[in-house]
CSV table of C-alpha atoms in Angstrom, one decimal:
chain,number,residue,atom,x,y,z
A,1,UNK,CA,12.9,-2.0,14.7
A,2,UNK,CA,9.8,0.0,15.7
A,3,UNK,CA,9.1,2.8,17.2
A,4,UNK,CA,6.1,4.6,17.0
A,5,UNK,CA,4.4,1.6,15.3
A,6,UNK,CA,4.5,-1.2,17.9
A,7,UNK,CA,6.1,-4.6,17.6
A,8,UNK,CA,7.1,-7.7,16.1
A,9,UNK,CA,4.6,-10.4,15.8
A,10,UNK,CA,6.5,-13.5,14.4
A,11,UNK,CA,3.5,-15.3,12.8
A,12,UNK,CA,2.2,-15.2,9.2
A,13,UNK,CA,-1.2,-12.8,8.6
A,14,UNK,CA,-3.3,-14.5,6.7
A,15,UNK,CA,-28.6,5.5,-11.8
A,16,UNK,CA,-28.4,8.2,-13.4
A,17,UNK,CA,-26.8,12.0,-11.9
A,18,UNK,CA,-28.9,14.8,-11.3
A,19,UNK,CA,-27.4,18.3,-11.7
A,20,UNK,CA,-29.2,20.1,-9.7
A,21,UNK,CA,-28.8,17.9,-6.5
A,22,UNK,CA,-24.9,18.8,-7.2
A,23,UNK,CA,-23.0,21.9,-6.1
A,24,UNK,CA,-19.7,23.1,-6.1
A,25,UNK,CA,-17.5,24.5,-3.9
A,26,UNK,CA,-15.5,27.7,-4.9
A,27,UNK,CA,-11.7,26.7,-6.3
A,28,UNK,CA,-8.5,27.3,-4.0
A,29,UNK,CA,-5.1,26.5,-5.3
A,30,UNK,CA,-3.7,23.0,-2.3
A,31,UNK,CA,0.0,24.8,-2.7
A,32,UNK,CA,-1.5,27.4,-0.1
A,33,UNK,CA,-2.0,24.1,2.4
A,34,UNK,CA,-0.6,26.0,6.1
A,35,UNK,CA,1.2,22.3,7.0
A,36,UNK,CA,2.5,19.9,4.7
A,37,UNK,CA,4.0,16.5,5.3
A,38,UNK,CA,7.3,16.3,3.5
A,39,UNK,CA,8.2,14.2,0.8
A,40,UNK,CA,11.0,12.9,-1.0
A,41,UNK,CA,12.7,12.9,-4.3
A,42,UNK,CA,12.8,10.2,-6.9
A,43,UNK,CA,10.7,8.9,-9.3
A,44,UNK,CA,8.0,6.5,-9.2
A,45,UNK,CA,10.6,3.5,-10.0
A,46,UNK,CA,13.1,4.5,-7.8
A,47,UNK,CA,10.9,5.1,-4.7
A,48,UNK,CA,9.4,1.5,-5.4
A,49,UNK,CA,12.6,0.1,-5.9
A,50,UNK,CA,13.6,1.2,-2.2
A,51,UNK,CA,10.9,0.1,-1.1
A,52,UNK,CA,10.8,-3.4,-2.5
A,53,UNK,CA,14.9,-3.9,-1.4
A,54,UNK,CA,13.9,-2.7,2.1
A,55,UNK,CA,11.2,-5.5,2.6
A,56,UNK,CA,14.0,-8.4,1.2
A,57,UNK,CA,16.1,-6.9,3.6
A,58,UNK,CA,14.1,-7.1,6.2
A,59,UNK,CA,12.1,-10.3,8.8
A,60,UNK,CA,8.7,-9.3,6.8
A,61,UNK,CA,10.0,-11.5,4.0
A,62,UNK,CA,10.4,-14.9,6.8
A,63,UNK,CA,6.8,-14.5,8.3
A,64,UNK,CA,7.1,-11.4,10.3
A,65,UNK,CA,4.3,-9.1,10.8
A,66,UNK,CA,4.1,-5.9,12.5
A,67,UNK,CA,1.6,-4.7,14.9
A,68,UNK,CA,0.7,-0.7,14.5
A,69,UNK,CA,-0.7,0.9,17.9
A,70,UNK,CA,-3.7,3.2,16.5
A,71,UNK,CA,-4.5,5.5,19.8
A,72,UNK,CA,-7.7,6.2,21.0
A,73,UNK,CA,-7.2,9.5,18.9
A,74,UNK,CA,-7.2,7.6,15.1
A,75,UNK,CA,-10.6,6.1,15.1
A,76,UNK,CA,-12.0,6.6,18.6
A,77,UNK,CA,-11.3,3.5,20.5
A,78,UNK,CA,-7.3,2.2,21.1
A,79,UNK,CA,-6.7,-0.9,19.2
A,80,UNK,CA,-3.7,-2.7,16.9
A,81,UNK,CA,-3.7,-3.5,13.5
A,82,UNK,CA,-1.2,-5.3,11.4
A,83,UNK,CA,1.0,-5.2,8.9
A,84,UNK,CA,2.3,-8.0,6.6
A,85,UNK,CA,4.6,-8.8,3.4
A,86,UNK,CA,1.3,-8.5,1.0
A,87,UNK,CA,0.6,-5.3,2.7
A,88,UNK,CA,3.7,-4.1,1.4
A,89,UNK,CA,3.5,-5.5,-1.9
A,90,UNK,CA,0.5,-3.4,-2.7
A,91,UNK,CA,2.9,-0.5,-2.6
A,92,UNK,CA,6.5,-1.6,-4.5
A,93,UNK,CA,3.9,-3.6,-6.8
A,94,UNK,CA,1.3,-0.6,-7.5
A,95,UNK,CA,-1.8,-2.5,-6.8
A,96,UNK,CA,-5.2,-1.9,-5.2
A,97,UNK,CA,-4.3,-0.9,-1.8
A,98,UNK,CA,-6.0,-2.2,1.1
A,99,UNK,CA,-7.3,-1.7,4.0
A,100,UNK,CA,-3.9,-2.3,6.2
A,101,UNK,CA,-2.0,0.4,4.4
A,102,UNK,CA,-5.1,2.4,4.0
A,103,UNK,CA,-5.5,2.8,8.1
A,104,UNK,CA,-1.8,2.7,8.6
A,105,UNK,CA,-1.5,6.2,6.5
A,106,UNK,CA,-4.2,7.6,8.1
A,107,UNK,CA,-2.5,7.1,11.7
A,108,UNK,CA,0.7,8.3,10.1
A,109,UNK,CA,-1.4,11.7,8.8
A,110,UNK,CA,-2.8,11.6,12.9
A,111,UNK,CA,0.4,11.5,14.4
A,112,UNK,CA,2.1,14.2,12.1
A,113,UNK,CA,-0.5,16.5,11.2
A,114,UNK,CA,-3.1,16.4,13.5
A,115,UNK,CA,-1.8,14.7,17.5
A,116,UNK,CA,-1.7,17.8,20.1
A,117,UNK,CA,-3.7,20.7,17.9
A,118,UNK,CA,-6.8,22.0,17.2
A,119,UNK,CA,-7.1,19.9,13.9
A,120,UNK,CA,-8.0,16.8,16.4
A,121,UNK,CA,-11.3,19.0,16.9
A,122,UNK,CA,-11.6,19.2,13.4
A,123,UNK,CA,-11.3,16.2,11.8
A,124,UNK,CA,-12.4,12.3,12.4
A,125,UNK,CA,-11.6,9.3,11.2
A,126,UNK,CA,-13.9,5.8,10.4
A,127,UNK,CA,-12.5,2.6,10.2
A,128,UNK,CA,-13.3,1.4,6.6
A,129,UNK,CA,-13.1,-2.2,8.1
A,130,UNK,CA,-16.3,-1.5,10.2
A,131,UNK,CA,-18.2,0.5,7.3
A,132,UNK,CA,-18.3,-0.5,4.2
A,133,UNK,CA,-20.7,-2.3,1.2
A,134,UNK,CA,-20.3,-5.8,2.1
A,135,UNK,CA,-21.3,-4.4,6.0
A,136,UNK,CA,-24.0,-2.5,4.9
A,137,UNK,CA,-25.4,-5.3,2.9
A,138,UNK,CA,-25.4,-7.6,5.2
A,139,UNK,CA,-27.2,-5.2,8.5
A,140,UNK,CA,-27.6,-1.5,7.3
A,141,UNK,CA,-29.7,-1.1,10.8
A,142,UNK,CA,-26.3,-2.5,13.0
A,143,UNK,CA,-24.0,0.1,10.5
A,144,UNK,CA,-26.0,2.7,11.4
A,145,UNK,CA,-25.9,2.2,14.6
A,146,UNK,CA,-22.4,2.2,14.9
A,147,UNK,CA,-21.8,5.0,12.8
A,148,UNK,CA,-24.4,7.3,15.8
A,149,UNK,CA,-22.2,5.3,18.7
A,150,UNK,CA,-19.3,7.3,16.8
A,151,UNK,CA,-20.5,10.4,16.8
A,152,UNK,CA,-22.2,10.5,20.4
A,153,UNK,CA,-18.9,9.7,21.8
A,154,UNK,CA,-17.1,12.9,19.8
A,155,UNK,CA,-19.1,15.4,21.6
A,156,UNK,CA,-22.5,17.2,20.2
A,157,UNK,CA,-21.1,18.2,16.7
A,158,UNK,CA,-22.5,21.4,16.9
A,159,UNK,CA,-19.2,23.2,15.8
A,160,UNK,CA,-18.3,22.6,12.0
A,161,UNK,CA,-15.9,19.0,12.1
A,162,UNK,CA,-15.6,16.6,9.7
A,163,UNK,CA,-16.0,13.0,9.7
A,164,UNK,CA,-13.9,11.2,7.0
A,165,UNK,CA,-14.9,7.7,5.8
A,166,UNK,CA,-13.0,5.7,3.5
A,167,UNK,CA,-15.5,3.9,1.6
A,168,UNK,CA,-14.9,0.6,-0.7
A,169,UNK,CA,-17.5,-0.7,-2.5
A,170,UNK,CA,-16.7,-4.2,-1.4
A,171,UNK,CA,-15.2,-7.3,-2.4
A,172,UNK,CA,-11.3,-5.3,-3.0
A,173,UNK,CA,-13.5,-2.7,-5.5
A,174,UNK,CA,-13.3,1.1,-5.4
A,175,UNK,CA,-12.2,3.6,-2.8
A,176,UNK,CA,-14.2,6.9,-2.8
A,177,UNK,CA,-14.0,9.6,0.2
A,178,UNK,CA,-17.1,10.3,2.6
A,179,UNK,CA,-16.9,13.4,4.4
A,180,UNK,CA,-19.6,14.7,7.2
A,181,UNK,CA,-20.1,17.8,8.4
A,182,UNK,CA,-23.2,17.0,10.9
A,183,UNK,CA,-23.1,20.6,12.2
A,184,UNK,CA,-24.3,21.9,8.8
A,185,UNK,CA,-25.7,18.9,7.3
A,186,UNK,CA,-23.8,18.7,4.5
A,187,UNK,CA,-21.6,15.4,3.0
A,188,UNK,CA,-18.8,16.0,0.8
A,189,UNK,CA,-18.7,13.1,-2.1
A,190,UNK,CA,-15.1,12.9,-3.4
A,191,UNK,CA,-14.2,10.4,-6.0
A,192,UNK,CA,-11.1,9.7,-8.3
A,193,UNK,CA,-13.3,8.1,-11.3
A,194,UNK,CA,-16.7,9.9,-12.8
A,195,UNK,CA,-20.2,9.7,-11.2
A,196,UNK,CA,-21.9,10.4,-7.6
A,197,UNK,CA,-23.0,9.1,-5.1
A,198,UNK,CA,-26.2,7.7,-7.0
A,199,UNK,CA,-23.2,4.5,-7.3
A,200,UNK,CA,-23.5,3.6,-4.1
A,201,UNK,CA,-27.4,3.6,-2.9
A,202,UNK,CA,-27.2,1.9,0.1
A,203,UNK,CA,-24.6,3.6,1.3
A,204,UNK,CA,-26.3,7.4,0.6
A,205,UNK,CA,-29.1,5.6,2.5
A,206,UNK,CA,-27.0,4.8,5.5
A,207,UNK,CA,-25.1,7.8,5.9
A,208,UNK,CA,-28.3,9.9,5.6
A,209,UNK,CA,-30.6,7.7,8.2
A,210,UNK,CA,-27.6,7.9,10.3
A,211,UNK,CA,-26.9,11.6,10.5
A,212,UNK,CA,-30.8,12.3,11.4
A,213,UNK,CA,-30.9,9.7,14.1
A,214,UNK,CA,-28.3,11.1,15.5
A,215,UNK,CA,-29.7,14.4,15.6
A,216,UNK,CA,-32.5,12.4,16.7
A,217,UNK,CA,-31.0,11.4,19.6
A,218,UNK,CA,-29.5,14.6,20.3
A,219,UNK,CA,-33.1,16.5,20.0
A,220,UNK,CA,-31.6,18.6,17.1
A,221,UNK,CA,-33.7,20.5,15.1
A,222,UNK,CA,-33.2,19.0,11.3
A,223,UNK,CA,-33.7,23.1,9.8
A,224,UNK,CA,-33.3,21.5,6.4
A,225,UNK,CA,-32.4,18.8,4.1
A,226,UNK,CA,-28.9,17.0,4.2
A,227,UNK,CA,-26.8,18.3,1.2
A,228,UNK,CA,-24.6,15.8,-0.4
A,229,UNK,CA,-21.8,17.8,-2.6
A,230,UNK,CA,-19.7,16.3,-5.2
A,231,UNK,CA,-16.4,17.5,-5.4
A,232,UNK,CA,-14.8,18.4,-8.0
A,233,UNK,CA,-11.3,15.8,-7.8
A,234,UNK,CA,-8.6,14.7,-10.2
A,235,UNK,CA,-9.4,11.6,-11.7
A,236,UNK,CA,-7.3,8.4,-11.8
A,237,UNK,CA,-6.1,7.3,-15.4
A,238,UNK,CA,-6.0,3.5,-15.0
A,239,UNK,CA,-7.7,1.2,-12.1
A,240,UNK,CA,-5.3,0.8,-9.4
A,241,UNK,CA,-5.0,4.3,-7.8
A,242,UNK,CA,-8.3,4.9,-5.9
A,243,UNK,CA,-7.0,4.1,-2.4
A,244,UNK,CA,-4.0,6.4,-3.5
A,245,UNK,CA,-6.5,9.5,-4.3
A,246,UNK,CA,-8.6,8.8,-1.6
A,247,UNK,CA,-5.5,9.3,1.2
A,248,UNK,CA,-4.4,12.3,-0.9
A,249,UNK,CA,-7.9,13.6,-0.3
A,250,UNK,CA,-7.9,13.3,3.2
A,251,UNK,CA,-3.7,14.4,3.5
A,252,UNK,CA,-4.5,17.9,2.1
A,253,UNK,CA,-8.0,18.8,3.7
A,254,UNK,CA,-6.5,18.7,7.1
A,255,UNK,CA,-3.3,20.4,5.5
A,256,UNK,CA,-5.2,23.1,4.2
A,257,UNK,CA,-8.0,22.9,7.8
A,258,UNK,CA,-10.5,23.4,5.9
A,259,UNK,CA,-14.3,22.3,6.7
A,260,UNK,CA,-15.7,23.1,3.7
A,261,UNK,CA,-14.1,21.7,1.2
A,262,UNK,CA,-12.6,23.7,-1.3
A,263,UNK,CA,-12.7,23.0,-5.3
A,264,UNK,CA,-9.1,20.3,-5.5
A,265,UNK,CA,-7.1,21.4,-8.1
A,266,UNK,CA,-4.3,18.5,-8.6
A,267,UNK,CA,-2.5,17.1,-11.4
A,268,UNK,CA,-4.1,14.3,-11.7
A,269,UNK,CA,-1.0,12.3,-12.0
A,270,UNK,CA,0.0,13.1,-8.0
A,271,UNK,CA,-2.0,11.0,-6.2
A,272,UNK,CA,0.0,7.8,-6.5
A,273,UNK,CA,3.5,9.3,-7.1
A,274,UNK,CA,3.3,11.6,-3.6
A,275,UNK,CA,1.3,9.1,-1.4
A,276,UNK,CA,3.9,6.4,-2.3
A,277,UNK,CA,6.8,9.0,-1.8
A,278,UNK,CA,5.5,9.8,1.8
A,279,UNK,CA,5.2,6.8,2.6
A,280,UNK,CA,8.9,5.8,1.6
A,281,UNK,CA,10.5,8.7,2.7
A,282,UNK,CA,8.4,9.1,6.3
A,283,UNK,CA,6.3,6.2,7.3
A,284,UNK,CA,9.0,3.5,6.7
A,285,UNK,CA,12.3,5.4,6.3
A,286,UNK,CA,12.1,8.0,8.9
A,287,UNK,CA,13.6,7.3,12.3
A,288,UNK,CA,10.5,7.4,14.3
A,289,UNK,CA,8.3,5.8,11.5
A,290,UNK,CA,10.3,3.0,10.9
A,291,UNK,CA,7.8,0.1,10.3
A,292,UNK,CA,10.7,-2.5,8.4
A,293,UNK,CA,14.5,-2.3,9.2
């Protein structure tokens, strides 16, 4: 029933931009990536037909929930999440995606890219359940401090790494990807629709207080200014697909191990139809990902 992902759990789960604060990063092509997850065949209605007969099929439909065992490798501290029925949905429905399925692919990009090689030095990952707007409106000061608690625990950051936060905008509104490089400073802005960071105030405010605190803390010289960069990304053509983008972000920076980011040069149609296809064809169908049966 599951392997890798844990158990059965029979209950029901209820401003304006300014140019020059914006740089680019030179252009490489993703098809050069030195590990790829594989994907499957089909298109977009055929992958989220199997994927809608496999939930009838399945408990999930009566009640049944499933518990996914994140290690302490996924986002620093061992812990369970779950997944339910309108987790699924999300998917063989194409809607906003969620949290669930947003952390669940990111333990799945863990286990297969990252689990037992150097990328694990590379690359972190923070719970978007723990930061986020509605958070950060409600005690910036106890975000922040989480946020240092993270990165005193992962060692002193001198060495390039990055930090990738999946960040909504609250209330189930837009996904855009966070990266951090506290070595150099520097915090990659990557977002599916148009605009910067100058969206999201309070969270530029956060990030930055955070990553001099912790420097702080760590009696680091701050030689210079933090650098936000926004990346140059493939933009979504309707308003679902954020969450989709923002994994595809994340899938093919630690595929291609790169710390600084490169230019992304997509078709902008990808990032639902190869997400969703990794997700069929690995995460649920695959013998050690199988999360329904």
């Amino acid at each position: 029933m599951l392997k890798k992902a844990g158990k059965d759990i029979p209950t029901k789960s209820g401003t304006k931009t300014n140019p020059k604060s914006q740089k680019e990063v030179p252009g490489q092509m993703l098809d050069k990536a030195s590990k790829e997850i594989p994907t499957t065949s089909g298109t977009k209605s055929q992958i989220m037909m199997r994927l809608e007969k496999m939930v009838e099929e399945s408990d999930i439909m009566h009640g049944a929930i499933r518990s996914v065992d994140m290690d302490e490798g996924v986002f620093g501290i061992a812990h369970s999440e779950l997944i339910a029925k309108e987790d699924m949905q999300q998917l063989f429905e194409h809607e906003e995606l969620g949290i669930a399925v947003i952390h669940t692919y990111i333990w799945y990009m863990y286990d297969t890219l990252m689990r037992g090689t150097e990328l694990c030095n590379r690359f972190n990952f923070i719970a978007a359940s723990r930061i986020n707007t509605t958070f950060i409106t409600k005690n910036p000061t106890s975000v922040m401090n989480e946020l240092v608690d993270i990165f005193m625990v992962a060692g002193d950051n001198t060495t390039p790494s990055l930090y990738f936060l999946p960040f909504n905008s609250g209330n189930g509104g837009h996904w855009v990807l966070v990266a951090m490089d506290l070595s150099r400073l520097m915090v990659y802005y990557l977002d599916s629709l148009p605009g910067d960071w100058s969206k999201y105030p309070s969270m530029k405010k956060t990030v930055d207080a955070t990553i001099l605190k912790f420097r702080s803390k760590k009696n680091y010289r701050n030689r210079k200014d933090i650098t936000w960069v926004r990346v140059q990304c493939p933009q979504q053509n309707n308003s679902i697909d954020c969450g989709f983008f923002v994994l595809r972000f994340m899938r093919d920076i630690i595929a291609l191990n790169r710390i600084d980011i490169p230019k992304m040069v997509w078709n902008n149609n990808l990032g639902f139809i190869l997400i969703l296809s990794d997700i069929s064809s690995n995460l649920l169908l695959n013998h050690e990902y199988v999360l329904f049966s």
